[in-house]
Coordinates of C-alpha atoms in Angstrom, one line a residue:
Chain A
X1231 CA 0.0 -0.2 0.2
X1232 CA 1.8 3.5 -1.3
X1233 CA 1.8 6.0 1.5
X1234 CA 0.7 8.6 -0.4
X1235 CA -0.2 11.1 2.3
X1236 CA 3.3 11.2 3.5
X1237 CA 5.6 14.1 1.8
X1238 CA 9.4 14.5 2.9
X1239 CA 11.1 17.9 2.5
X1240 CA 14.8 18.1 1.9
X1241 CA 16.0 17.5 5.6
X1242 CA 14.1 14.2 5.5
X1243 CA 11.8 14.8 7.3
X1244 CA 8.1 13.6 6.8
X1245 CA 4.8 15.5 7.0
X1246 CA 1.6 14.8 7.1
X1247 CA -1.2 15.8 4.4
X1248 CA -3.6 18.1 6.0
X1249 CA -6.2 16.4 4.8
X1250 CA -4.7 13.1 6.3
X1251 CA -4.7 14.6 9.7
X1252 CA -8.4 15.8 9.6
X1253 CA -8.7 12.1 8.9
X1254 CA -7.4 11.4 12.5
X1255 CA -9.3 13.8 14.5
X1256 CA -13.0 12.4 15.6
X1257 CA -15.3 13.1 13.3
X1258 CA -18.3 15.2 14.2
X1259 CA -21.4 13.2 14.1
X1260 CA -23.0 15.1 11.3
X1261 CA -21.3 14.0 8.9
X1262 CA -21.0 9.9 9.0
X1263 CA -23.2 8.3 7.1
X1264 CA -26.3 6.2 8.5
X1265 CA -25.7 2.9 8.1
X1266 CA -28.7 -0.1 8.4
X1267 CA -27.1 -3.8 8.1
X1268 CA -29.2 -6.6 6.7
X1269 CA -28.9 -9.7 7.4
X1270 CA -30.3 -12.5 4.8
X1271 CA -30.4 -16.3 5.6
X1272 CA -32.1 -19.0 6.6
X1273 CA -31.5 -18.7 10.3
X1274 CA -32.6 -22.3 10.6
X1275 CA -32.4 -21.6 13.8
X1276 CA -30.4 -18.3 14.5
X1277 CA -27.7 -18.9 16.6
X1278 CA -25.0 -16.7 19.1
X1279 CA -22.4 -16.9 15.8
X1280 CA -25.5 -15.3 13.6
X1281 CA -25.8 -12.6 16.5
X1282 CA -22.4 -12.0 16.9
X1283 CA -21.7 -10.9 13.3
X1284 CA -24.0 -8.0 14.2
X1285 CA -21.7 -7.0 17.1
X1286 CA -18.6 -7.3 15.3
X1287 CA -20.3 -5.6 11.6
X1288 CA -21.5 -2.6 14.1
X1289 CA -18.0 -2.5 16.0
X1290 CA -15.8 -2.4 12.5
X1291 CA -18.2 0.4 10.3
X1292 CA -18.7 2.7 14.1
X1293 CA -14.5 2.8 14.1
X1294 CA -14.3 3.6 11.2
X1295 CA -15.4 7.2 12.0
X1296 CA -17.2 7.6 8.7
X1297 CA -20.4 5.7 9.6
X1298 CA -22.8 5.5 12.2
X1299 CA -24.6 1.9 12.6
X1300 CA -28.5 2.9 13.7
X1301 CA -30.0 -0.3 13.3
X1302 CA -29.4 -3.8 12.5
X1303 CA -32.0 -6.2 10.6
X1304 CA -32.4 -10.2 10.2
X1305 CA -34.7 -11.4 7.1
X1306 CA -35.1 -14.8 7.5
X1307 CA -35.8 -16.3 4.0
X1308 CA -39.4 -17.9 2.8
X1309 CA -40.4 -21.2 2.6
X1310 CA -40.2 -21.0 -0.9
X1311 CA -36.6 -21.1 -0.8
X1312 CA -36.8 -25.3 -0.9
X1313 CA -33.3 -25.7 1.2
X1314 CA -33.2 -29.1 3.0
X1315 CA -33.9 -29.0 6.1
X1316 CA -35.8 -26.0 6.2
X1317 CA -38.5 -25.3 8.7
X1318 CA -41.7 -23.2 8.4
X1319 CA -40.5 -19.7 8.5
X1320 CA -43.3 -18.5 11.6
X1321 CA -40.7 -20.8 13.6
X1322 CA -37.5 -19.2 12.5
X1323 CA -39.3 -15.9 12.8
X1324 CA -40.1 -16.5 16.4
X1325 CA -36.6 -17.8 17.7
X1326 CA -34.9 -15.1 15.9
X1327 CA -37.3 -12.6 17.6
X1328 CA -36.5 -14.1 21.1
X1329 CA -32.9 -13.8 20.2
X1330 CA -33.1 -10.2 19.8
X1331 CA -35.5 -9.3 22.4
X1332 CA -32.8 -7.9 24.3
X1333 CA -31.5 -5.8 21.8
X1334 CA -32.0 -2.0 21.6
X1335 CA -31.0 -2.4 18.0
X1336 CA -31.6 -5.5 16.4
X1337 CA -35.1 -6.3 14.8
X1338 CA -36.8 -9.0 12.5
X1339 CA -38.2 -8.3 9.9
X1340 CA -40.8 -10.5 8.2
X1341 CA -40.9 -9.1 4.7
X1342 CA -39.5 -11.4 3.0
X1343 CA -40.8 -14.8 4.5
X1344 CA -44.3 -13.3 3.7
X1345 CA -44.0 -13.1 0.1
X1346 CA -45.3 -16.3 -1.9
X1347 CA -42.4 -16.9 -3.4
X1348 CA -38.5 -16.7 -3.1
X1349 CA -37.0 -13.5 -3.3
X1350 CA -33.6 -12.2 -4.3
X1351 CA -31.3 -11.1 -2.0
X1352 CA -31.1 -7.6 -4.1
X1353 CA -34.5 -7.2 -4.0
X1354 CA -34.5 -7.5 -0.2
X1355 CA -32.1 -5.0 0.0
X1356 CA -33.9 -2.4 -2.6
X1357 CA -37.4 -3.4 -0.2
X1358 CA -35.6 -1.8 2.3
X1359 CA -33.3 0.8 1.2
X1360 CA -36.5 1.7 0.0
X1361 CA -38.3 1.6 3.0
X1362 CA -35.7 4.3 4.4
X1363 CA -35.9 6.6 2.0
X1364 CA -40.2 6.8 2.7
X1365 CA -39.4 7.1 6.4
X1366 CA -36.9 9.6 5.8
X1367 CA -39.5 11.8 3.9
X1368 CA -42.0 11.5 6.3
X1369 CA -39.9 12.7 9.1
X1370 CA -37.1 14.4 7.9
X1371 CA -36.0 15.5 11.5
X1372 CA -36.5 12.4 12.9
X1373 CA -32.9 10.2 13.5
X1374 CA -33.8 6.0 13.6
X1375 CA -31.1 6.2 16.5
X1376 CA -32.3 3.6 18.6
X1377 CA -29.5 3.1 20.6
X1378 CA -30.5 4.1 24.0
X1379 CA -34.3 4.4 25.0
X1380 CA -33.0 8.0 26.5
X1381 CA -32.5 8.9 23.2
X1382 CA -36.3 7.7 21.9
X1383 CA -37.8 9.8 24.7
X1384 CA -36.1 12.9 23.9
X1385 CA -37.8 12.4 20.2
X1386 CA -41.4 12.1 21.4
X1387 CA -40.2 15.1 24.0
X1388 CA -39.5 17.2 20.6
X1389 CA -42.4 16.3 18.9
X1390 CA -44.7 18.1 21.8
X1391 CA -43.1 20.7 20.8
X1392 CA -44.4 23.1 18.2
X1393 CA -41.9 25.3 17.7
X1394 CA -38.9 24.5 15.1
X1395 CA -36.4 24.0 17.6
X1396 CA -33.1 22.9 16.3
X1397 CA -32.9 19.1 16.6
X1398 CA -31.0 17.6 19.3
X1399 CA -29.9 14.3 17.4
X1400 CA -27.1 14.6 15.6
X1401 CA -27.9 15.5 11.6
X1402 CA -27.3 13.3 9.3
X1403 CA -26.3 12.7 5.9
X1404 CA -29.7 12.3 4.3
X1405 CA -31.2 8.8 4.2
X1406 CA -29.4 5.9 5.8
X1407 CA -27.8 3.5 3.8
X1408 CA -28.8 -0.8 3.8
X1409 CA -25.5 -3.0 3.7
X1410 CA -25.5 -6.6 3.3
X1411 CA -23.8 -8.0 5.9
X1412 CA -22.8 -11.8 5.8
X1413 CA -19.6 -14.6 6.6
X1414 CA -17.2 -15.7 4.4
X1415 CA -19.5 -18.1 2.8
X1416 CA -22.0 -15.9 1.4
X1417 CA -19.3 -13.8 -0.4
X1418 CA -17.7 -17.4 -1.7
X1419 CA -21.4 -18.5 -2.9
X1420 CA -21.2 -15.8 -5.6
X1421 CA -19.3 -18.6 -7.6
X1422 CA -21.6 -21.8 -7.6
X1423 CA -23.4 -21.8 -11.1
X1424 CA -26.7 -20.6 -11.3
X1425 CA -27.2 -19.2 -7.6
X1426 CA -27.0 -15.9 -8.4
X1427 CA -27.2 -13.6 -11.2
X1428 CA -24.4 -11.6 -12.0
X1429 CA -26.1 -8.1 -12.3
X1430 CA -27.3 -8.6 -9.2
X1431 CA -24.2 -9.5 -7.7
X1432 CA -22.9 -6.2 -9.6
X1433 CA -26.3 -4.3 -8.0
X1434 CA -25.7 -5.4 -4.7
X1435 CA -21.8 -4.3 -4.3
X1436 CA -22.3 -1.1 -6.5
X1437 CA -25.5 -0.1 -5.0
X1438 CA -25.4 -1.2 -1.6
X1439 CA -22.4 -2.3 -0.1
X1440 CA -21.3 -5.5 1.8
X1441 CA -19.9 -6.1 5.2
X1442 CA -18.3 -9.5 5.3
X1443 CA -17.1 -11.3 8.9
X1444 CA -14.3 -13.7 8.2
X1445 CA -12.7 -15.7 9.9
X1446 CA -8.4 -14.0 10.0
X1447 CA -6.3 -16.1 7.7
X1448 CA -9.6 -16.6 5.2
X1449 CA -9.4 -16.7 1.7
X1450 CA -12.0 -13.8 0.8
X1451 CA -9.5 -11.2 0.1
X1452 CA -8.0 -13.9 -2.8
X1453 CA -12.0 -14.1 -3.2
X1454 CA -12.2 -10.4 -4.3
X1455 CA -9.2 -10.1 -6.2
X1456 CA -10.3 -13.1 -8.6
X1457 CA -13.7 -11.5 -9.3
X1458 CA -13.9 -8.2 -11.7
X1459 CA -17.2 -6.9 -10.4
X1460 CA -15.9 -7.4 -6.7
X1461 CA -12.6 -5.8 -7.4
X1462 CA -14.6 -3.2 -9.1
X1463 CA -16.3 -2.3 -6.3
X1464 CA -13.7 -3.4 -3.3
X1465 CA -13.9 -0.1 -1.6
X1466 CA -17.7 -1.1 -1.1
X1467 CA -16.7 -4.6 0.1
X1468 CA -15.9 -4.3 4.2
X1469 CA -14.0 -7.5 5.2
X1470 CA -14.1 -7.6 8.8
X1471 CA -11.5 -10.1 10.9
X1472 CA -13.2 -12.6 13.0
X1473 CA -10.6 -13.1 16.0
X1474 CA -12.8 -15.5 17.7
X1475 CA -13.8 -18.8 16.0
X1476 CA -17.0 -18.7 16.0
X1477 CA -18.2 -21.6 14.2
X1478 CA -21.6 -21.8 16.0
X1479 CA -23.1 -23.2 12.3
X1480 CA -26.9 -23.7 12.1
X1481 CA -26.3 -27.3 10.9
X1482 CA -24.1 -28.1 13.5
X1483 CA -26.8 -27.5 15.7
X1484 CA -29.5 -29.4 14.0
X1485 CA -27.0 -32.6 14.0
X1486 CA -26.8 -32.0 17.7
X1487 CA -30.1 -31.4 18.2
X1488 CA -30.5 -35.0 16.4
X1489 CA -28.2 -36.8 18.7
X1490 CA -29.5 -35.7 21.6
X1491 CA -26.8 -33.3 22.7
X1492 CA -27.1 -30.0 24.4
X1493 CA -26.5 -26.7 22.5
X1494 CA -26.9 -24.2 25.8
X1495 CA -24.3 -21.9 25.4
X1496 CA -24.5 -21.9 21.7
X1497 CA -27.9 -20.5 21.3
X1498 CA -29.8 -17.8 23.1
X1499 CA -31.5 -19.4 25.9
X1500 CA -35.1 -18.5 25.1
X1501 CA -34.4 -20.5 21.6
X1502 CA -32.7 -23.3 23.1
X1503 CA -36.1 -23.5 25.4
X1504 CA -38.5 -22.5 22.0
X1505 CA -36.6 -25.5 19.9
X1506 CA -37.4 -28.0 22.8
X1507 CA -40.5 -26.7 23.7
X1508 CA -41.8 -27.5 20.1
X1509 CA -39.5 -30.0 19.6
X1510 CA -38.2 -28.5 16.2
X1511 CA -35.7 -30.4 15.0
X1512 CA -35.4 -34.0 14.6
X1513 CA -34.8 -36.3 11.2
X1514 CA -37.8 -35.5 9.9
X1515 CA -37.7 -32.1 9.6
X1516 CA -34.0 -32.6 8.4
X1517 CA -35.7 -34.5 5.7
X1518 CA -37.8 -31.8 4.4
X1519 CA -37.2 -30.8 0.5
X1520 CA -35.4 -33.3 0.0
X1521 CA -35.1 -34.1 -3.8
X1522 CA -36.4 -30.3 -4.3
X1523 CA -34.3 -27.8 -6.3
X1524 CA -33.6 -25.0 -4.4
X1525 CA -35.4 -21.7 -5.8
X1526 CA -32.8 -19.5 -7.2
X1527 CA -30.8 -22.7 -9.0
X1528 CA -34.3 -23.9 -10.2
X1529 CA -35.7 -20.2 -10.8
X1530 CA -31.8 -18.8 -12.7
X1531 CA -31.8 -22.0 -14.6
X1532 CA -35.0 -21.8 -16.4
X1533 CA -34.7 -18.3 -17.0
X1534 CA -31.4 -19.3 -18.4
X1535 CA -33.7 -21.7 -20.8
X1536 CA -36.2 -19.3 -21.5
X1537 CA -34.0 -16.6 -23.0
X1538 CA -31.9 -19.5 -25.0
X1539 CA -34.2 -21.8 -26.3
X1540 CA -32.1 -23.9 -28.3
X1541 CA -29.4 -24.6 -25.2
Chain B
X472 CA -29.3 -53.4 34.5
X473 CA -25.9 -52.1 35.4
X474 CA -26.2 -48.7 37.8
X475 CA -23.9 -45.8 36.2
X476 CA -21.7 -44.0 38.4
X477 CA -22.8 -41.0 39.3
X478 CA -19.9 -38.8 38.8
X479 CA -19.8 -34.6 39.7
X480 CA -17.4 -32.6 36.9
X481 CA -15.5 -29.5 38.6
X482 CA -13.7 -26.7 36.8
X483 CA -10.8 -25.0 38.0
X484 CA -9.1 -21.6 36.5
X485 CA -9.2 -18.0 36.5
X486 CA -12.8 -17.4 35.1
X487 CA -11.5 -14.3 34.5
X488 CA -14.5 -13.5 33.2
X489 CA -16.4 -16.6 32.6
X490 CA -17.9 -17.0 29.3
X491 CA -20.1 -19.3 27.0
X492 CA -17.2 -21.4 26.2
X493 CA -16.5 -22.1 29.7
X494 CA -20.1 -22.9 30.0
X495 CA -20.3 -25.2 27.1
X496 CA -17.3 -27.7 28.5
X497 CA -19.6 -28.6 31.0
X498 CA -22.5 -29.5 28.2
X499 CA -20.3 -31.1 26.2
X500 CA -18.7 -33.1 29.1
X501 CA -21.9 -34.4 30.1
X502 CA -23.1 -35.4 26.8
X503 CA -19.9 -37.6 26.3
X504 CA -20.5 -39.0 29.6
X505 CA -23.8 -40.0 29.2
X506 CA -22.7 -41.3 26.3
X507 CA -20.6 -44.2 27.5
X508 CA -23.4 -45.6 29.1
X509 CA -21.2 -45.9 32.2
X510 CA -21.7 -42.5 34.2
X511 CA -24.8 -40.2 35.6
X512 CA -23.5 -37.0 35.8
X513 CA -25.2 -34.9 38.6
X514 CA -23.9 -31.6 39.1
X515 CA -21.2 -29.2 38.1
X516 CA -19.1 -27.2 40.2
X517 CA -17.1 -23.7 38.9
X518 CA -14.5 -23.1 41.3
X519 CA -12.6 -20.0 40.3
X520 CA -9.1 -19.5 41.7
X521 CA -7.9 -17.7 44.5
X522 CA -6.3 -14.4 44.6
X523 CA -3.1 -15.1 45.3
X524 CA -2.9 -17.1 42.3
X525 CA -0.9 -13.8 41.2
X526 CA -1.9 -13.9 37.3
X527 CA -2.0 -10.7 36.0
X528 CA -4.8 -8.9 35.3
X529 CA -7.1 -11.2 37.5
X530 CA -10.1 -9.3 39.4
X531 CA -10.6 -9.6 42.8
X532 CA -12.0 -12.7 43.1
X533 CA -15.6 -11.8 45.0
X534 CA -16.5 -10.1 41.5
X535 CA -15.3 -13.6 39.7
X536 CA -17.6 -15.6 42.4
X537 CA -20.4 -13.1 41.4
X538 CA -20.0 -13.6 37.4
X539 CA -20.1 -17.1 37.7
X540 CA -23.2 -16.8 40.1
X541 CA -24.7 -15.0 37.2
X542 CA -23.9 -16.8 34.2
X543 CA -25.1 -19.7 36.4
X544 CA -28.5 -18.9 37.3
X545 CA -30.4 -20.7 34.5
X546 CA -28.2 -23.9 34.6
X547 CA -29.9 -26.8 36.8
X548 CA -27.4 -28.8 37.3
X549 CA -23.9 -26.3 37.7
X550 CA -23.0 -24.3 40.7
X551 CA -20.9 -22.1 41.9
X552 CA -18.4 -22.8 45.0
X553 CA -16.0 -20.1 46.5
X554 CA -14.5 -22.1 48.8
X555 CA -11.0 -22.3 47.1
X556 CA -11.2 -18.2 46.6
X557 CA -11.9 -17.8 50.3
X558 CA -9.1 -19.6 51.5
X559 CA -5.7 -17.8 52.9
X560 CA -3.6 -18.0 49.6
X561 CA -3.5 -20.3 46.3
X562 CA -3.8 -24.1 46.9
X563 CA -2.8 -26.8 44.9
X564 CA -5.9 -28.1 42.1
X565 CA -5.2 -31.5 43.8
X566 CA -5.9 -30.3 47.6
X567 CA -9.4 -28.7 45.7
X568 CA -10.0 -32.1 44.4
X569 CA -10.0 -33.4 47.3
X570 CA -11.9 -31.2 49.4
X571 CA -14.5 -31.5 47.4
X572 CA -14.6 -35.2 47.5
X573 CA -14.5 -35.3 50.9
X574 CA -17.9 -33.0 51.1
X575 CA -18.9 -35.2 47.9
X576 CA -18.7 -38.0 50.9
X577 CA -20.4 -36.3 53.5
X578 CA -23.2 -35.3 52.0
X579 CA -23.8 -38.8 50.4
X580 CA -23.1 -40.9 54.0
X581 CA -26.1 -38.0 55.3
X582 CA -28.7 -39.2 52.4
X583 CA -30.5 -42.1 53.7
X584 CA -32.7 -44.0 50.9
X585 CA -34.0 -47.1 52.2
X586 CA -36.5 -46.9 49.4
X587 CA -36.1 -50.1 46.8
X588 CA -37.9 -48.6 44.2
X589 CA -34.9 -46.3 43.8
X590 CA -34.0 -46.1 40.2
X591 CA -31.3 -48.2 38.6
X592 CA -30.0 -45.0 37.1
X593 CA -29.3 -43.2 40.6
X594 CA -27.3 -46.2 41.9
X595 CA -26.2 -45.9 45.5
X596 CA -22.6 -46.2 44.4
X597 CA -20.1 -43.3 45.7
X598 CA -19.7 -40.5 43.5
X599 CA -17.0 -39.7 41.5
X600 CA -15.2 -36.5 41.3
X601 CA -13.7 -35.6 37.7
X602 CA -11.2 -32.5 37.1
X603 CA -12.9 -30.8 34.3
X604 CA -10.7 -28.7 32.0
X605 CA -10.1 -28.1 28.0
X606 CA -7.2 -29.6 26.3
X607 CA -4.9 -26.6 26.8
X608 CA -4.9 -27.4 30.6
X609 CA -3.9 -31.3 29.8
X610 CA -0.7 -29.7 27.9
X611 CA 0.4 -27.6 31.0
X612 CA 1.0 -31.0 32.9
X613 CA 4.2 -30.7 30.8
X614 CA 5.2 -27.2 31.9
X615 CA 8.2 -27.3 33.9
X616 CA 7.2 -26.7 37.9
X617 CA 4.1 -25.5 37.6
X618 CA 2.3 -29.3 38.3
X619 CA 4.4 -31.4 40.7
X620 CA 4.1 -35.4 39.5
X621 CA 2.9 -36.8 42.5
X622 CA -0.7 -34.3 42.0
X623 CA -0.7 -35.5 38.4
X624 CA -1.2 -39.1 38.8
X625 CA -3.6 -38.4 42.2
X626 CA -5.2 -36.0 40.1
X627 CA -5.5 -39.1 37.2
X628 CA -5.5 -41.8 39.3
X629 CA -8.2 -41.0 42.1
X630 CA -9.8 -39.0 40.5
X631 CA -10.3 -38.8 36.6
X632 CA -9.9 -36.1 34.1
X633 CA -12.4 -35.6 31.3
X634 CA -10.4 -32.9 29.0
X635 CA -12.5 -31.0 26.1
X636 CA -10.8 -30.8 23.0
X637 CA -10.0 -27.4 21.9
X638 CA -7.9 -25.9 18.4
X639 CA -5.1 -26.4 18.1
X640 CA -4.3 -29.0 20.8
X641 CA -3.5 -32.4 20.6
X642 CA -4.5 -34.4 23.6
X643 CA -4.0 -37.6 22.6
X644 CA -0.4 -36.6 22.0
X645 CA -0.1 -35.3 25.5
X646 CA -1.4 -38.1 26.9
X647 CA 1.3 -40.3 25.3
X648 CA 4.1 -38.1 25.7
X649 CA 3.9 -38.3 29.5
X650 CA 4.3 -41.6 31.1
X651 CA 1.8 -40.9 34.1
X652 CA -0.7 -39.9 31.8
X653 CA -0.2 -43.0 29.7
X654 CA 0.0 -45.6 32.5
X655 CA -3.4 -43.8 33.7
X656 CA -5.0 -42.8 30.6
X657 CA -8.5 -45.1 31.1
X658 CA -9.3 -42.2 33.6
X659 CA -8.9 -39.6 30.8
X660 CA -12.0 -38.9 29.0
X661 CA -11.4 -37.3 25.6
X662 CA -14.3 -35.5 25.1
X663 CA -14.8 -34.1 21.4
X664 CA -16.4 -30.4 21.0
X665 CA -17.4 -30.2 17.1
X666 CA -18.7 -26.7 16.9
X667 CA -15.3 -24.7 16.8
X668 CA -15.4 -22.2 19.8
X669 CA -12.5 -20.3 20.8
X670 CA -13.8 -17.5 23.3
X671 CA -11.0 -17.2 25.2
X672 CA -11.4 -14.9 28.3
X673 CA -7.8 -12.9 27.2
X674 CA -9.6 -12.2 24.2
X675 CA -13.0 -10.6 26.2
X676 CA -10.9 -8.7 28.1
X677 CA -8.8 -7.5 25.3
X678 CA -12.2 -6.4 23.5
X679 CA -13.3 -4.8 26.7
X680 CA -10.8 -2.5 26.6
X681 CA -11.0 -1.4 23.5
X682 CA -14.3 -0.9 23.9
X683 CA -16.0 -3.7 21.5
X684 CA -19.0 -5.7 21.9
X685 CA -18.5 -9.1 23.6
X686 CA -22.6 -9.4 23.5
X687 CA -23.4 -13.3 23.1
X688 CA -20.1 -14.8 23.9
X689 CA -21.3 -14.3 27.5
X690 CA -23.9 -14.1 29.3
X691 CA -26.0 -10.8 29.2
X692 CA -26.0 -10.7 33.1
X693 CA -21.9 -10.9 33.2
X694 CA -21.9 -8.2 30.4
X695 CA -23.9 -5.8 32.6
X696 CA -21.6 -6.8 35.7
X697 CA -18.8 -5.9 34.0
X698 CA -20.2 -2.5 32.7
X699 CA -21.6 -1.6 36.3
X700 CA -18.3 -2.8 37.9
X701 CA -15.9 -1.1 36.0
X702 CA -14.1 -4.2 35.6
X703 CA -11.9 -4.8 32.3
X704 CA -11.7 -1.1 31.5
X705 CA -8.9 0.0 29.1
X706 CA -7.2 2.6 31.5
X707 CA -5.7 0.2 33.8
X708 CA -7.7 1.1 36.8
X709 CA -9.3 -2.2 38.2
X710 CA -12.0 -1.5 40.9
X711 CA -11.1 -5.1 41.8
X712 CA -8.0 -6.2 43.7
X713 CA -6.3 -7.6 41.0
X714 CA -2.9 -7.8 41.3
X715 CA -0.7 -6.5 37.8
X716 CA 1.9 -8.4 37.5

């Protein structure tokens, strides 16, 4: 990485450009871009690892000094995704809600899961970005900052005040931006044939942005280097190192449950209790959608055939 | 039908602070012993080390005990025992095992149960106390002067070890490398944790010092306690009695 901000005078003394120095100063909140982290996935079930992704993503983006993360959204995929072992959306939603009960900034969104057909990730991003734009229009002075209950009360008090007072919340730079939060597995799934449309991937990284939590030493950087689309938009792809190997995959959780093994402390207690109470995961549930083609594969392959009938 | 041997698992350590990984050790160990068909785990005990252990950054034991208590509020089989931390000074692990074993024998003797219809799994056999640890602790047996050989022998011969695997460690190798461990390897149970969960307390302290989130790595109640008491803050001013050695 070249050090373009360093200069050297004739005596060899290094100086910094002024703009670099300004970057080192803590920025006043009014210049930060507000960000909403959106995670799409099966959440089958939600685990402590999913929740950690949000915490790591938030810490990272806030620490850049350029962003302020105001909300995290968990968007469980619809049943029409047809993934093997995917249990009904209403259970997955309830578990996600139980898991985020104690969070001030994470919430669960059901829009995607309520659609009749499977929805491409880029469309979910678009839906949420448009929703944020509409919210901003309706309440121009309102900050969506939900970090502390205290702040929420302040906004309510402001509403009472009829005179146009200067807002107490920091001015935002406009509509908050939605970014896709994910692990390295999603990034690498871009290469799976027919899973993603190239134009969708392009839109995701060009118009929205990716925050990808990766195990330290993973191949994510190499992956970006090897893709022209990702490379072109690398400034919009944030790779966050995860120093704690946190391999709590939902697949392993389901396997442990089938074998009568404990999943305590891997998922929030309320989620574990819910799973136990409703006996959600067993060999029958794991057999759901066996032999069925995953919705994106089905759609992309048939669309390709449709546009190229001789293929 | 053969009766299962009742087992109590004892974990010694700094618990500075307690994390979800520590709690997982108990769950994994219990599952493992149950799967052998030979044991019934009846209790888990967390025994935070005495302040005079002198480990760097160790916060006062009353805090570490309180945090463990909060973490275990929702557990119906694991508890904290402050005995070790309340002694005048640090004591060897084997002594902690001996103490708890004596306590166990005393309470077993006091329990009179003439009921002939007692379920087979709750046998009249004397409960066994086993030391629960991660593979990293097994490795420390090799560190010169850290453990006395006769203590290692007593631990594996008289009590037994349940060792939960950890990434980057080769517990089978450590056992084979040590004559004492080799001799009593039948009393060393190696439990595999298929879900890698490397939540070290060291990392937690570092993250807290840097103002980073540790949510979902340890129970919310413990995080709240740490925050309320200003523990592990970056300015190095311990409100606890911890020694910065």
